[in-house]
Amino acid sequence: MSNERKIQQYKIDKVEKIKKDFFETDSKDLIFTDYRGLSVEKITELRKKLAEVSSKYVVIKNNYVKVIAKEKGYPEFGDALKGPTGVAFVSKDANEVAKVLFDFSKDSGDILKVKGGFVGDKIFSIKELEALSKLPGRSQLIATLMATMNAPVQNFVLCCNDVTTRLVRVLDQIKKQKETA
């Protein structure tokens, strides 16, 4: 009986550690994958790629995720928590993390399978995550917006500069005509 208590306490401690490390940090979105068939080297490579886009990849027991999700008030994740599950905890842009996962899946010969996700308080299917992965990232959208906002001012400066350049050329031509005359 004491052995059962130790196992039970271990599970409680493990759930608390997972909650503290991931669910109570700046990770707000989750993407679930099936990692079956990936070698340790491939998982390490995936973790490095996800770290570049501010994400952590952790293999977690489905029961732990279900317990934490219930405590946090998340909806049921359904089929996303069937079979071996690796979870990508997203800190910033979910679309960039999804893009890394789908690209890695293609590069690994579809061994890694995206199973679903929880993004912005909504459950995402595989198709929705794939569509999300094709959208431009936040930094790319900001750059596009800034370029669009900067264009009228830049064009105005170029026009003003063009007028003065033409004036200088005309004056230079007049000077050359007077010198030759």
PDB file of C-alpha atoms in Angstrom:
ATOM      1  CA  MET A   1       0.000   0.000   0.000  1.00  0.00           C
ATOM      2  CA  SER A   2       2.854   2.378   0.738  1.00  0.00           C
ATOM      3  CA  ASN A   3       4.253   1.608  -2.727  1.00  0.00           C
ATOM      4  CA  GLU A   4       0.957   2.750  -4.311  1.00  0.00           C
ATOM      5  CA  ARG A   5       1.133   6.015  -2.374  1.00  0.00           C
ATOM      6  CA  LYS A   6       4.660   6.679  -3.624  1.00  0.00           C
ATOM      7  CA  ILE A   7       3.581   6.066  -7.193  1.00  0.00           C
ATOM      8  CA  GLN A   8       0.537   8.269  -6.712  1.00  0.00           C
ATOM      9  CA  GLN A   9       2.644  11.029  -5.133  1.00  0.00           C
ATOM     10  CA  TYR A  10       5.140  10.715  -7.998  1.00  0.00           C
ATOM     11  CA  LYS A  11       2.334  11.263 -10.489  1.00  0.00           C
ATOM     12  CA  ILE A  12       1.063  14.267  -8.568  1.00  0.00           C
ATOM     13  CA  ASP A  13       4.578  15.713  -8.419  1.00  0.00           C
ATOM     14  CA  LYS A  14       5.076  15.097 -12.136  1.00  0.00           C
ATOM     15  CA  VAL A  15       1.807  16.857 -13.023  1.00  0.00           C
ATOM     16  CA  GLU A  16       2.736  19.802 -10.789  1.00  0.00           C
ATOM     17  CA  LYS A  17       6.159  20.061 -12.435  1.00  0.00           C
ATOM     18  CA  ILE A  18       4.629  20.025 -15.920  1.00  0.00           C
ATOM     19  CA  LYS A  19       2.083  22.668 -14.908  1.00  0.00           C
ATOM     20  CA  LYS A  20       4.781  24.870 -13.430  1.00  0.00           C
ATOM     21  CA  ASP A  21       7.267  24.436 -16.281  1.00  0.00           C
ATOM     22  CA  PHE A  22       4.910  24.855 -19.191  1.00  0.00           C
ATOM     23  CA  PHE A  23       1.286  25.701 -18.473  1.00  0.00           C
ATOM     24  CA  GLU A  24       2.099  28.530 -16.038  1.00  0.00           C
ATOM     25  CA  THR A  25       4.791  30.142 -18.187  1.00  0.00           C
ATOM     26  CA  ASP A  26       4.297  32.309 -21.242  1.00  0.00           C
ATOM     27  CA  SER A  27       3.174  29.304 -23.302  1.00  0.00           C
ATOM     28  CA  LYS A  28      -0.396  29.947 -24.332  1.00  0.00           C
ATOM     29  CA  ASP A  29      -0.915  27.665 -27.313  1.00  0.00           C
ATOM     30  CA  LEU A  30      -0.298  23.934 -27.717  1.00  0.00           C
ATOM     31  CA  ILE A  31       0.313  21.779 -30.788  1.00  0.00           C
ATOM     32  CA  PHE A  32       0.105  18.004 -30.392  1.00  0.00           C
ATOM     33  CA  THR A  33       2.173  15.575 -32.459  1.00  0.00           C
ATOM     34  CA  ASP A  34       2.745  11.859 -32.785  1.00  0.00           C
ATOM     35  CA  TYR A  35       6.501  11.365 -32.565  1.00  0.00           C
ATOM     36  CA  ARG A  36       6.460   7.563 -32.984  1.00  0.00           C
ATOM     37  CA  GLY A  37       9.357   6.438 -35.160  1.00  0.00           C
ATOM     38  CA  LEU A  38      11.606   9.458 -34.588  1.00  0.00           C
ATOM     39  CA  SER A  39      15.086   8.763 -33.286  1.00  0.00           C
ATOM     40  CA  VAL A  40      16.542  10.629 -30.325  1.00  0.00           C
ATOM     41  CA  GLU A  41      18.732  12.616 -32.740  1.00  0.00           C
ATOM     42  CA  LYS A  42      15.697  13.663 -34.798  1.00  0.00           C
ATOM     43  CA  ILE A  43      13.751  14.721 -31.688  1.00  0.00           C
ATOM     44  CA  THR A  44      16.771  16.736 -30.529  1.00  0.00           C
ATOM     45  CA  GLU A  45      16.974  18.367 -33.963  1.00  0.00           C
ATOM     46  CA  LEU A  46      13.243  19.170 -33.786  1.00  0.00           C
ATOM     47  CA  ARG A  47      13.660  20.695 -30.327  1.00  0.00           C
ATOM     48  CA  LYS A  48      16.472  22.939 -31.615  1.00  0.00           C
ATOM     49  CA  LYS A  49      14.365  24.122 -34.550  1.00  0.00           C
ATOM     50  CA  LEU A  50      11.400  24.825 -32.274  1.00  0.00           C
ATOM     51  CA  ALA A  51      13.613  26.682 -29.791  1.00  0.00           C
ATOM     52  CA  GLU A  52      14.504  29.101 -32.612  1.00  0.00           C
ATOM     53  CA  VAL A  53      10.820  30.116 -32.784  1.00  0.00           C
ATOM     54  CA  SER A  54      10.405  30.327 -28.970  1.00  0.00           C
ATOM     55  CA  SER A  55       8.768  26.961 -28.488  1.00  0.00           C
ATOM     56  CA  LYS A  56       9.485  23.937 -26.312  1.00  0.00           C
ATOM     57  CA  TYR A  57       8.800  20.363 -27.355  1.00  0.00           C
ATOM     58  CA  VAL A  58       8.063  17.844 -24.626  1.00  0.00           C
ATOM     59  CA  VAL A  59       6.906  14.244 -24.657  1.00  0.00           C
ATOM     60  CA  ILE A  60       4.131  13.970 -22.047  1.00  0.00           C
ATOM     61  CA  LYS A  61       1.770  11.229 -20.995  1.00  0.00           C
ATOM     62  CA  ASN A  62      -1.728  11.886 -22.307  1.00  0.00           C
ATOM     63  CA  ASN A  63      -3.254  11.427 -18.847  1.00  0.00           C
ATOM     64  CA  TYR A  64      -1.067  14.202 -17.454  1.00  0.00           C
ATOM     65  CA  VAL A  65      -2.204  16.577 -20.189  1.00  0.00           C
ATOM     66  CA  LYS A  66      -5.851  15.629 -19.593  1.00  0.00           C
ATOM     67  CA  VAL A  67      -5.559  16.270 -15.845  1.00  0.00           C
ATOM     68  CA  ILE A  68      -3.862  19.640 -16.351  1.00  0.00           C
ATOM     69  CA  ALA A  69      -6.288  20.664 -19.115  1.00  0.00           C
ATOM     70  CA  LYS A  70      -9.242  19.872 -16.871  1.00  0.00           C
ATOM     71  CA  GLU A  71      -7.734  21.904 -14.009  1.00  0.00           C
ATOM     72  CA  LYS A  72      -7.010  24.847 -16.324  1.00  0.00           C
ATOM     73  CA  GLY A  73     -10.487  24.777 -17.872  1.00  0.00           C
ATOM     74  CA  TYR A  74      -9.304  23.834 -21.368  1.00  0.00           C
ATOM     75  CA  PRO A  75     -11.753  21.954 -23.578  1.00  0.00           C
ATOM     76  CA  GLU A  76     -11.377  18.239 -24.304  1.00  0.00           C
ATOM     77  CA  PHE A  77      -8.550  17.676 -26.784  1.00  0.00           C
ATOM     78  CA  GLY A  78     -10.144  14.499 -28.173  1.00  0.00           C
ATOM     79  CA  ASP A  79      -8.190  12.567 -30.807  1.00  0.00           C
ATOM     80  CA  ALA A  80      -5.147  14.802 -30.350  1.00  0.00           C
ATOM     81  CA  LEU A  81      -4.393  12.855 -27.169  1.00  0.00           C
ATOM     82  CA  LYS A  82      -4.474   9.361 -28.585  1.00  0.00           C
ATOM     83  CA  GLY A  83      -1.249   7.421 -28.951  1.00  0.00           C
ATOM     84  CA  PRO A  84       2.222   8.751 -28.105  1.00  0.00           C
ATOM     85  CA  THR A  85       2.070  12.504 -27.767  1.00  0.00           C
ATOM     86  CA  GLY A  86       4.673  15.214 -28.021  1.00  0.00           C
ATOM     87  CA  VAL A  87       3.502  18.716 -27.204  1.00  0.00           C
ATOM     88  CA  ALA A  88       4.941  21.917 -28.672  1.00  0.00           C
ATOM     89  CA  PHE A  89       4.365  24.706 -26.143  1.00  0.00           C
ATOM     90  CA  VAL A  90       4.064  27.944 -28.108  1.00  0.00           C
ATOM     91  CA  SER A  91       5.266  31.208 -26.554  1.00  0.00           C
ATOM     92  CA  LYS A  92       4.920  33.621 -29.463  1.00  0.00           C
ATOM     93  CA  ASP A  93       3.597  32.861 -32.951  1.00  0.00           C
ATOM     94  CA  ALA A  94       1.686  29.605 -33.325  1.00  0.00           C
ATOM     95  CA  ASN A  95       1.888  29.793 -37.114  1.00  0.00           C
ATOM     96  CA  GLU A  96       5.697  29.771 -37.068  1.00  0.00           C
ATOM     97  CA  VAL A  97       5.726  26.749 -34.755  1.00  0.00           C
ATOM     98  CA  ALA A  98       3.171  24.970 -36.964  1.00  0.00           C
ATOM     99  CA  LYS A  99       5.313  25.790 -40.013  1.00  0.00           C
ATOM    100  CA  VAL A 100       8.390  24.237 -38.340  1.00  0.00           C
ATOM    101  CA  LEU A 101       6.404  21.112 -37.393  1.00  0.00           C
ATOM    102  CA  PHE A 102       4.919  20.605 -40.866  1.00  0.00           C
ATOM    103  CA  ASP A 103       8.270  21.258 -42.567  1.00  0.00           C
ATOM    104  CA  PHE A 104       9.988  18.835 -40.200  1.00  0.00           C
ATOM    105  CA  SER A 105       7.278  16.271 -40.898  1.00  0.00           C
ATOM    106  CA  LYS A 106       7.909  16.538 -44.645  1.00  0.00           C
ATOM    107  CA  ASP A 107      11.688  16.381 -44.164  1.00  0.00           C
ATOM    108  CA  SER A 108      11.420  13.303 -41.941  1.00  0.00           C
ATOM    109  CA  GLY A 109       9.302  11.390 -44.443  1.00  0.00           C
ATOM    110  CA  ASP A 110       6.044  12.039 -42.564  1.00  0.00           C
ATOM    111  CA  ILE A 111       7.249  10.152 -39.485  1.00  0.00           C
ATOM    112  CA  LEU A 112       6.280  13.097 -37.274  1.00  0.00           C
ATOM    113  CA  LYS A 113       2.526  13.635 -37.487  1.00  0.00           C
ATOM    114  CA  VAL A 114       0.718  16.740 -36.318  1.00  0.00           C
ATOM    115  CA  LYS A 115      -2.441  15.614 -34.504  1.00  0.00           C
ATOM    116  CA  GLY A 116      -4.105  18.904 -33.616  1.00  0.00           C
ATOM    117  CA  GLY A 117      -3.711  21.913 -31.409  1.00  0.00           C
ATOM    118  CA  PHE A 118      -5.124  24.486 -29.065  1.00  0.00           C
ATOM    119  CA  VAL A 119      -4.513  27.986 -30.392  1.00  0.00           C
ATOM    120  CA  GLY A 120      -6.154  31.149 -29.142  1.00  0.00           C
ATOM    121  CA  ASP A 121      -8.751  29.364 -26.973  1.00  0.00           C
ATOM    122  CA  LYS A 122      -9.888  27.202 -29.885  1.00  0.00           C
ATOM    123  CA  ILE A 123      -9.235  23.580 -30.799  1.00  0.00           C
ATOM    124  CA  PHE A 124      -7.522  23.368 -34.214  1.00  0.00           C
ATOM    125  CA  SER A 125      -7.742  20.369 -36.532  1.00  0.00           C
ATOM    126  CA  ILE A 126      -4.800  19.213 -38.632  1.00  0.00           C
ATOM    127  CA  LYS A 127      -6.145  21.063 -41.686  1.00  0.00           C
ATOM    128  CA  GLU A 128      -6.629  24.289 -39.716  1.00  0.00           C
ATOM    129  CA  LEU A 129      -3.085  24.050 -38.348  1.00  0.00           C
ATOM    130  CA  GLU A 130      -1.730  23.446 -41.837  1.00  0.00           C
ATOM    131  CA  ALA A 131      -3.584  26.536 -43.091  1.00  0.00           C
ATOM    132  CA  LEU A 132      -2.227  28.492 -40.102  1.00  0.00           C
ATOM    133  CA  SER A 133       1.307  27.374 -40.952  1.00  0.00           C
ATOM    134  CA  LYS A 134       1.003  28.936 -44.402  1.00  0.00           C
ATOM    135  CA  LEU A 135       0.165  32.390 -43.054  1.00  0.00           C
ATOM    136  CA  PRO A 136       2.943  34.968 -42.686  1.00  0.00           C
ATOM    137  CA  GLY A 137       4.364  35.406 -39.199  1.00  0.00           C
ATOM    138  CA  ARG A 138       3.780  38.365 -36.920  1.00  0.00           C
ATOM    139  CA  SER A 139       7.180  39.938 -37.665  1.00  0.00           C
ATOM    140  CA  GLN A 140       6.589  39.514 -41.394  1.00  0.00           C
ATOM    141  CA  LEU A 141       3.171  41.200 -41.117  1.00  0.00           C
ATOM    142  CA  ILE A 142       4.637  44.086 -39.113  1.00  0.00           C
ATOM    143  CA  ALA A 143       7.388  44.556 -41.713  1.00  0.00           C
ATOM    144  CA  THR A 144       4.795  44.616 -44.491  1.00  0.00           C
ATOM    145  CA  LEU A 145       2.665  47.121 -42.576  1.00  0.00           C
ATOM    146  CA  MET A 146       5.645  49.369 -41.901  1.00  0.00           C
ATOM    147  CA  ALA A 147       6.688  49.267 -45.553  1.00  0.00           C
ATOM    148  CA  THR A 148       3.143  50.174 -46.579  1.00  0.00           C
ATOM    149  CA  MET A 149       2.993  53.025 -44.076  1.00  0.00           C
ATOM    150  CA  ASN A 150       6.455  54.265 -45.094  1.00  0.00           C
ATOM    151  CA  ALA A 151       5.789  54.198 -48.861  1.00  0.00           C
ATOM    152  CA  PRO A 152       3.899  57.529 -49.209  1.00  0.00           C
ATOM    153  CA  VAL A 153       6.530  59.442 -47.238  1.00  0.00           C
ATOM    154  CA  GLN A 154       9.335  57.762 -49.143  1.00  0.00           C
ATOM    155  CA  ASN A 155       7.678  58.596 -52.475  1.00  0.00           C
ATOM    156  CA  PHE A 156       7.210  62.226 -51.386  1.00  0.00           C
ATOM    157  CA  VAL A 157      10.892  62.506 -50.476  1.00  0.00           C
ATOM    158  CA  LEU A 158      11.893  60.985 -53.821  1.00  0.00           C
ATOM    159  CA  CYS A 159       9.645  63.460 -55.672  1.00  0.00           C
ATOM    160  CA  CYS A 160      11.084  66.418 -53.768  1.00  0.00           C
ATOM    161  CA  ASN A 161      14.589  65.158 -54.403  1.00  0.00           C
ATOM    162  CA  ASP A 162      13.792  64.734 -58.100  1.00  0.00           C
ATOM    163  CA  VAL A 163      12.685  68.376 -58.397  1.00  0.00           C
ATOM    164  CA  THR A 164      15.891  69.694 -56.863  1.00  0.00           C
ATOM    165  CA  THR A 165      17.999  67.315 -58.976  1.00  0.00           C
ATOM    166  CA  ARG A 166      16.319  68.585 -62.144  1.00  0.00           C
ATOM    167  CA  LEU A 167      16.834  72.201 -61.048  1.00  0.00           C
ATOM    168  CA  VAL A 168      20.544  71.558 -60.489  1.00  0.00           C
ATOM    169  CA  ARG A 169      20.843  69.908 -63.920  1.00  0.00           C
ATOM    170  CA  VAL A 170      19.072  72.844 -65.634  1.00  0.00           C
ATOM    171  CA  LEU A 171      21.284  75.356 -63.831  1.00  0.00           C
ATOM    172  CA  ASP A 172      24.361  73.322 -64.765  1.00  0.00           C
ATOM    173  CA  GLN A 173      23.301  73.297 -68.417  1.00  0.00           C
ATOM    174  CA  ILE A 174      22.717  77.075 -68.341  1.00  0.00           C
ATOM    175  CA  LYS A 175      26.192  77.550 -66.807  1.00  0.00           C
ATOM    176  CA  LYS A 176      27.774  75.415 -69.553  1.00  0.00           C
ATOM    177  CA  GLN A 177      25.907  77.365 -72.284  1.00  0.00           C
ATOM    178  CA  LYS A 178      27.112  80.680 -70.858  1.00  0.00           C
ATOM    179  CA  GLU A 179      30.679  79.407 -70.613  1.00  0.00           C
ATOM    180  CA  THR A 180      30.689  78.285 -74.237  1.00  0.00           C
ATOM    181  CA  ALA A 181      29.062  81.499 -75.458  1.00  0.00           C
TER     182      ALA A 181
END
